[in-house]
Amino acid sequence: MGNWDWQVFLQDPGGKDPTYWQWMMSAWGWTVSVAITALVIALVTGSIVGVLRTLPDNPWLVRFGNAWVELFRNIPLLVQIFLWYHVVPALIPAMRDVPPFILVVLALGFFTSARIAEQLRSGIQALPRGQRYAGMAVGFTTPQYYRYVLLPMAYRIIIPPLTSESMNIFKNSSVAFAVSIAELTQFAMQAGEETARPIEIYFGVTALYVVSALIINRIMAFIEKRLRVPGFVAAGTGGGH
């Protein structure tokens, strides 16, 4: 296309291995690692907090869950990255030796957990009250009727917003460049400057972000199709956005 030079990806930075293509694949690996690890943390933490926010007889746990969501949802992600990277290690000496990768994953995971917690809360509250009462009627404890009655249905009806969050976490992983994680955004900035071919470099990076998002979308669509309950339509699962 025009004066574009796609052979730039075959060049060796400074005449050394690896090529820019290999460097970009390595950066994609870091992006995927950050995103998937943060997603696991977000799902686990968000599920716990989402459940806490719907407990019927534990107002202090409900308040804790609400405070968690308000704290992590209302502070910009980039600010949270810098807080974890600069402030937390200063306040907690044991965190000074923690790799930046872990700090970024925690920041991204907790940020996303607040959104997932809100979605799960909406999903649980969208269920008919009779399901909770039915679980109590057969003698289930609170953990049991959440595990066997409420959560299996709630997760099914929040799969669409979970799909969006899973795709967003890949895009949000780009903030890792701020603490020198060698992911795609940092690669694009550095390689674009070194090669004087930013259009080609950013085109390649954008394509990898699109591929990542599409893979997540197809995986979640498959999960949604397999777990769909015929005839069940839940309303009010806006996810709190």
Short mmCIF file of C-alpha atoms in Angstrom, two decimals:
data_model
loop_
_atom_site.label_atom_id
_atom_site.label_comp_id
_atom_site.label_asym_id
_atom_site.label_seq_id
_atom_site.Cartn_x
_atom_site.Cartn_y
_atom_site.Cartn_z
CA MET A 1 0.00 0.00 0.00
CA GLY A 2 1.57 3.26 -1.12
CA ASN A 3 4.95 3.75 0.49
CA TRP A 4 4.33 1.28 3.30
CA ASP A 5 7.22 -1.09 3.97
CA TRP A 6 6.04 -4.32 5.56
CA GLN A 7 9.57 -5.72 5.55
CA VAL A 8 10.18 -3.59 8.59
CA PHE A 9 8.97 -6.54 10.68
CA LEU A 10 11.83 -8.66 9.33
CA GLN A 11 14.51 -6.19 10.37
CA ASP A 12 16.73 -6.82 13.37
CA PRO A 13 16.77 -3.96 15.89
CA GLY A 14 20.34 -2.69 15.87
CA GLY A 15 21.41 -5.65 13.73
CA LYS A 16 20.67 -8.11 16.54
CA ASP A 17 18.12 -10.87 16.97
CA PRO A 18 15.18 -11.01 17.41
CA THR A 19 13.44 -9.34 14.49
CA TYR A 20 10.69 -6.81 15.03
CA TRP A 21 8.18 -9.55 14.19
CA GLN A 22 9.58 -11.81 16.91
CA TRP A 23 9.67 -8.88 19.32
CA MET A 24 6.01 -8.13 18.54
CA MET A 25 5.02 -11.76 19.16
CA SER A 26 6.85 -11.68 22.49
CA ALA A 27 5.03 -8.45 23.39
CA TRP A 28 1.72 -10.10 22.45
CA GLY A 29 2.62 -12.93 24.82
CA TRP A 30 3.11 -10.42 27.64
CA THR A 31 -0.21 -8.76 26.79
CA VAL A 32 -2.03 -12.08 26.86
CA SER A 33 -0.32 -13.03 30.14
CA VAL A 34 -1.30 -9.76 31.82
CA ALA A 35 -4.87 -9.91 30.52
CA ILE A 36 -5.60 -13.55 31.35
CA THR A 37 -4.02 -13.44 34.81
CA ALA A 38 -5.88 -10.21 35.62
CA LEU A 39 -9.11 -11.75 34.30
CA VAL A 40 -8.77 -14.72 36.66
CA ILE A 41 -8.24 -12.35 39.60
CA ALA A 42 -11.18 -10.21 38.46
CA LEU A 43 -13.53 -13.18 38.14
CA VAL A 44 -12.64 -14.67 41.51
CA THR A 45 -12.60 -11.38 43.43
CA GLY A 46 -15.60 -9.95 41.58
CA SER A 47 -17.61 -13.09 42.28
CA ILE A 48 -16.85 -12.92 46.00
CA VAL A 49 -17.66 -9.22 46.23
CA GLY A 50 -20.79 -9.63 44.10
CA VAL A 51 -22.09 -12.32 46.44
CA LEU A 52 -21.28 -10.24 49.52
CA ARG A 53 -23.38 -7.39 48.14
CA THR A 54 -26.48 -9.60 47.99
CA LEU A 55 -26.27 -11.40 51.33
CA PRO A 56 -29.62 -11.03 53.13
CA ASP A 57 -28.54 -10.82 56.78
CA ASN A 58 -24.99 -9.43 56.78
CA PRO A 59 -25.15 -5.62 56.46
CA TRP A 60 -21.46 -5.15 57.25
CA LEU A 61 -20.40 -7.51 54.48
CA VAL A 62 -22.81 -5.75 52.12
CA ARG A 63 -21.23 -2.41 53.05
CA PHE A 64 -17.76 -3.86 52.49
CA GLY A 65 -18.78 -5.09 49.05
CA ASN A 66 -20.33 -1.73 48.18
CA ALA A 67 -17.20 0.11 49.35
CA TRP A 68 -15.00 -2.21 47.25
CA VAL A 69 -16.99 -1.47 44.12
CA GLU A 70 -17.08 2.28 44.70
CA LEU A 71 -13.36 2.43 45.45
CA PHE A 72 -12.02 0.43 42.51
CA ARG A 73 -14.62 1.49 39.95
CA ASN A 74 -14.31 5.24 40.51
CA ILE A 75 -10.52 5.61 40.44
CA PRO A 76 -9.09 5.72 36.89
CA LEU A 77 -7.15 2.61 35.97
CA LEU A 78 -3.94 4.45 35.16
CA VAL A 79 -4.04 6.14 38.58
CA GLN A 80 -4.50 2.72 40.20
CA ILE A 81 -1.47 1.41 38.29
CA PHE A 82 0.70 4.19 39.67
CA LEU A 83 -0.70 3.73 43.18
CA TRP A 84 0.20 0.03 43.12
CA TYR A 85 3.61 0.72 41.59
CA HIS A 86 4.71 3.70 43.67
CA VAL A 87 2.51 4.12 46.75
CA VAL A 88 1.76 0.57 47.91
CA PRO A 89 5.45 -0.52 48.00
CA ALA A 90 6.27 2.66 49.96
CA LEU A 91 3.58 1.86 52.53
CA ILE A 92 4.14 -1.92 52.66
CA PRO A 93 7.87 -2.76 52.60
CA ALA A 94 7.15 -6.41 51.73
CA MET A 95 5.70 -5.25 48.40
CA ARG A 96 8.95 -3.59 47.29
CA ASP A 97 10.34 -6.82 45.87
CA VAL A 98 7.15 -7.74 44.02
CA PRO A 99 7.69 -7.76 40.22
CA PRO A 100 5.94 -4.99 38.27
CA PHE A 101 4.02 -7.69 36.37
CA ILE A 102 2.27 -8.75 39.59
CA LEU A 103 1.48 -5.17 40.57
CA VAL A 104 -0.06 -4.44 37.16
CA VAL A 105 -2.09 -7.65 37.27
CA LEU A 106 -3.43 -6.78 40.72
CA ALA A 107 -4.37 -3.26 39.66
CA LEU A 108 -6.10 -4.42 36.47
CA GLY A 109 -7.72 -7.39 38.20
CA PHE A 110 -9.16 -5.39 41.10
CA PHE A 111 -10.32 -2.60 38.77
CA THR A 112 -12.23 -5.12 36.65
CA SER A 113 -13.46 -7.04 39.71
CA ALA A 114 -15.54 -4.04 40.74
CA ARG A 115 -17.35 -4.12 37.41
CA ILE A 116 -17.88 -7.89 37.53
CA ALA A 117 -19.15 -7.63 41.10
CA GLU A 118 -21.77 -5.12 39.97
CA GLN A 119 -22.81 -7.37 37.10
CA LEU A 120 -23.10 -10.42 39.35
CA ARG A 121 -25.14 -8.45 41.87
CA SER A 122 -27.50 -7.42 39.08
CA GLY A 123 -27.69 -11.01 37.86
CA ILE A 124 -28.54 -12.39 41.29
CA GLN A 125 -31.14 -9.71 41.93
CA ALA A 126 -32.71 -10.36 38.51
CA LEU A 127 -33.56 -13.91 39.55
CA PRO A 128 -37.07 -14.62 40.90
CA ARG A 129 -37.14 -14.48 44.69
CA GLY A 130 -38.74 -17.87 44.71
CA GLN A 131 -35.43 -19.48 43.80
CA ARG A 132 -33.82 -18.24 47.01
CA TYR A 133 -36.84 -19.33 49.05
CA ALA A 134 -36.88 -22.74 47.36
CA GLY A 135 -33.27 -23.29 48.37
CA MET A 136 -34.03 -22.32 51.95
CA ALA A 137 -37.12 -24.55 51.96
CA VAL A 138 -35.12 -27.69 51.18
CA GLY A 139 -32.75 -26.93 54.05
CA PHE A 140 -29.81 -25.39 52.19
CA THR A 141 -27.53 -23.11 54.15
CA THR A 142 -26.77 -19.67 52.69
CA PRO A 143 -23.52 -20.85 51.01
CA GLN A 144 -25.32 -23.90 49.66
CA TYR A 145 -28.25 -22.13 48.03
CA TYR A 146 -25.87 -19.59 46.52
CA ARG A 147 -23.68 -22.37 45.15
CA TYR A 148 -26.38 -24.73 43.89
CA VAL A 149 -29.32 -22.42 43.12
CA LEU A 150 -28.49 -18.74 42.60
CA LEU A 151 -24.99 -18.59 41.13
CA PRO A 152 -25.43 -21.17 38.34
CA MET A 153 -28.34 -19.13 36.96
CA ALA A 154 -26.80 -15.72 37.67
CA TYR A 155 -23.60 -16.57 35.79
CA ARG A 156 -25.61 -17.72 32.80
CA ILE A 157 -27.50 -14.46 32.49
CA ILE A 158 -24.44 -12.21 32.91
CA ILE A 159 -22.34 -13.91 30.22
CA PRO A 160 -22.95 -11.05 27.70
CA PRO A 161 -21.54 -8.33 30.00
CA LEU A 162 -18.78 -10.73 31.08
CA THR A 163 -17.88 -11.06 27.41
CA SER A 164 -17.50 -7.29 27.18
CA GLU A 165 -15.35 -7.17 30.30
CA SER A 166 -13.16 -10.00 29.03
CA MET A 167 -12.58 -8.10 25.79
CA ASN A 168 -12.03 -4.82 27.65
CA ILE A 169 -9.38 -6.34 29.89
CA PHE A 170 -7.23 -7.03 26.83
CA LYS A 171 -7.54 -3.41 25.75
CA ASN A 172 -6.97 -2.12 29.28
CA SER A 173 -3.81 -4.22 29.60
CA SER A 174 -2.16 -1.55 27.42
CA VAL A 175 -1.68 0.58 30.56
CA ALA A 176 1.05 -1.87 31.60
CA PHE A 177 3.44 0.14 29.42
CA ALA A 178 3.35 2.81 32.12
CA VAL A 179 5.45 0.60 34.40
CA SER A 180 7.70 -0.76 31.63
CA ILE A 181 6.00 -4.09 31.00
CA ALA A 182 7.14 -5.19 27.53
CA GLU A 183 3.62 -5.56 26.13
CA LEU A 184 2.17 -4.51 22.78
CA THR A 185 1.71 -0.81 23.46
CA GLN A 186 5.27 -0.36 24.69
CA PHE A 187 6.52 -2.33 21.69
CA ALA A 188 4.54 -0.10 19.33
CA MET A 189 5.88 3.10 20.88
CA GLN A 190 9.51 1.94 20.91
CA ALA A 191 9.56 0.09 17.58
CA GLY A 192 7.67 2.89 15.82
CA GLU A 193 10.31 5.37 16.94
CA GLU A 194 13.27 3.12 16.09
CA THR A 195 12.07 2.19 12.60
CA ALA A 196 10.45 5.50 11.61
CA ARG A 197 7.62 3.27 10.37
CA PRO A 198 4.94 3.87 13.01
CA ILE A 199 2.03 3.22 10.63
CA GLU A 200 3.13 -0.32 9.84
CA ILE A 201 4.03 -1.04 13.46
CA TYR A 202 0.74 0.29 14.85
CA PHE A 203 -1.20 -1.54 12.14
CA GLY A 204 0.37 -4.84 13.22
CA VAL A 205 -0.26 -4.14 16.89
CA THR A 206 -3.86 -3.14 16.22
CA ALA A 207 -4.40 -6.36 14.29
CA LEU A 208 -3.19 -8.40 17.27
CA TYR A 209 -5.53 -6.53 19.64
CA VAL A 210 -8.43 -7.23 17.25
CA VAL A 211 -7.49 -10.92 17.00
CA SER A 212 -7.31 -11.17 20.81
CA ALA A 213 -10.73 -9.57 21.22
CA LEU A 214 -12.28 -11.80 18.55
CA ILE A 215 -10.88 -14.96 20.15
CA ILE A 216 -12.34 -13.95 23.52
CA ASN A 217 -15.65 -13.09 21.88
CA ARG A 218 -15.90 -16.48 20.16
CA ILE A 219 -14.94 -18.38 23.31
CA MET A 220 -17.57 -16.56 25.38
CA ALA A 221 -20.19 -17.02 22.64
CA PHE A 222 -19.49 -20.77 22.70
CA ILE A 223 -19.81 -20.83 26.50
CA GLU A 224 -23.04 -18.84 26.36
CA LYS A 225 -24.52 -21.23 23.78
CA ARG A 226 -23.59 -24.29 25.82
CA LEU A 227 -24.94 -22.89 29.09
CA ARG A 228 -28.09 -21.21 27.78
CA VAL A 229 -31.27 -22.27 29.58
CA PRO A 230 -34.08 -22.69 27.00
CA GLY A 231 -37.01 -20.39 27.65
CA PHE A 232 -35.27 -18.38 30.37
CA VAL A 233 -34.96 -14.67 29.76
CA ALA A 234 -33.68 -12.43 32.53
CA ALA A 235 -34.32 -8.71 32.63
CA GLY A 236 -32.50 -5.94 34.36
CA THR A 237 -28.95 -7.23 33.87
CA GLY A 238 -27.51 -3.95 32.77
CA GLY A 239 -24.36 -4.53 34.78
CA GLY A 240 -24.62 -1.24 36.58
CA HIS A 241 -22.90 0.76 33.84
#
